[in-house]
Amino acid sequence: YVRNDHISQVKTAMLSSTMRQTSTTRSQQIRSASRGALSGGFSKESLQQWAINYWKENPDEKTYVDLYNQRVTNECSSWLDSHPHPSSELARSFFGSIRFVPEKIILTPMLGNSQLPTDLQMGSKFLAWEVVSQTPNEMILAWNFGTFSRGCTFVAFDPSLRRVYHGNCLDTKANKSWLVNVMIPFHQAYANFLLAGMVKKLEDTATKSQP
């Protein structure tokens, strides 16, 4: 009986170790997927570095960057995690939310191309934006208004934290503009406004998708 108890304890320990290794591997996969194009994770510094590399900017001249996040419900997180490319759903909810409508109305006469693609992927275009980087959990869309300014919009999903992210970058030329700097506080408030709109759209879509 003692021998059988010992064998049982060894088996239990081996099973526990295997489960811990599997859990660790899964966590590493999540973190890796979460990082994607941003090698340092979802942070302002990583987004700024990506923009500097993408635009081939002088690293000594800083671009403007902001990054905000909001937690979603378990239901919404599970719904996003069930998609092969949650980043496409994020972008569609960002541009498809009711809060983005006024901006869409203003930009459409100038830019056209106002039909939001059903599946946003590399090279997809919408108004002034084009998808230039995509992984399952993150998407970066670049925009360019000629010689005036250029920037990028970032959306991402971290399933381990149940958080969605929205960030923005402006190139160094725009960042030096006194007009842009005056408008930054309004832009930051608007960015949070759009983030909340994206989350609301995601939550509504997740709820409607339930059987």
Short mmCIF file of C-alpha atoms in Angstrom, two decimals, residues 2 5 18 22 25 28 30 38 53 81 89 93 99 123 128 136 152 163 171 173 175 186-187 205 207:
data_model
loop_
_atom_site.label_atom_id
_atom_site.label_comp_id
_atom_site.label_asym_id
_atom_site.label_seq_id
_atom_site.Cartn_x
_atom_site.Cartn_y
_atom_site.Cartn_z
CA VAL A 2 2.87 2.35 0.80
CA ASP A 5 0.69 5.59 -2.46
CA THR A 18 2.92 19.14 -17.11
CA THR A 22 1.35 23.96 -20.59
CA THR A 25 3.61 27.99 -22.76
CA GLN A 28 4.07 32.99 -23.46
CA ILE A 30 -0.47 35.11 -25.53
CA LEU A 38 5.43 46.32 -31.10
CA ASN A 53 11.19 53.02 -37.94
CA ASP A 81 -10.61 35.47 -28.69
CA GLU A 89 -12.99 43.20 -35.50
CA SER A 93 -15.73 48.47 -34.45
CA ARG A 99 -18.97 58.01 -32.34
CA GLY A 123 -3.42 46.77 -47.70
CA ALA A 128 -7.42 58.23 -45.30
CA PRO A 136 -4.03 38.50 -34.94
CA CYS A 152 -1.01 56.22 -37.68
CA ARG A 163 -8.12 44.94 -22.49
CA ASP A 171 5.24 62.42 -37.39
CA LYS A 173 6.72 67.57 -38.66
CA ASN A 175 4.56 67.32 -33.71
CA PHE A 186 -8.79 68.12 -27.54
CA HIS A 187 -7.29 65.25 -29.56
CA THR A 205 -21.72 42.86 -31.33
CA THR A 207 -23.96 40.26 -27.13
#
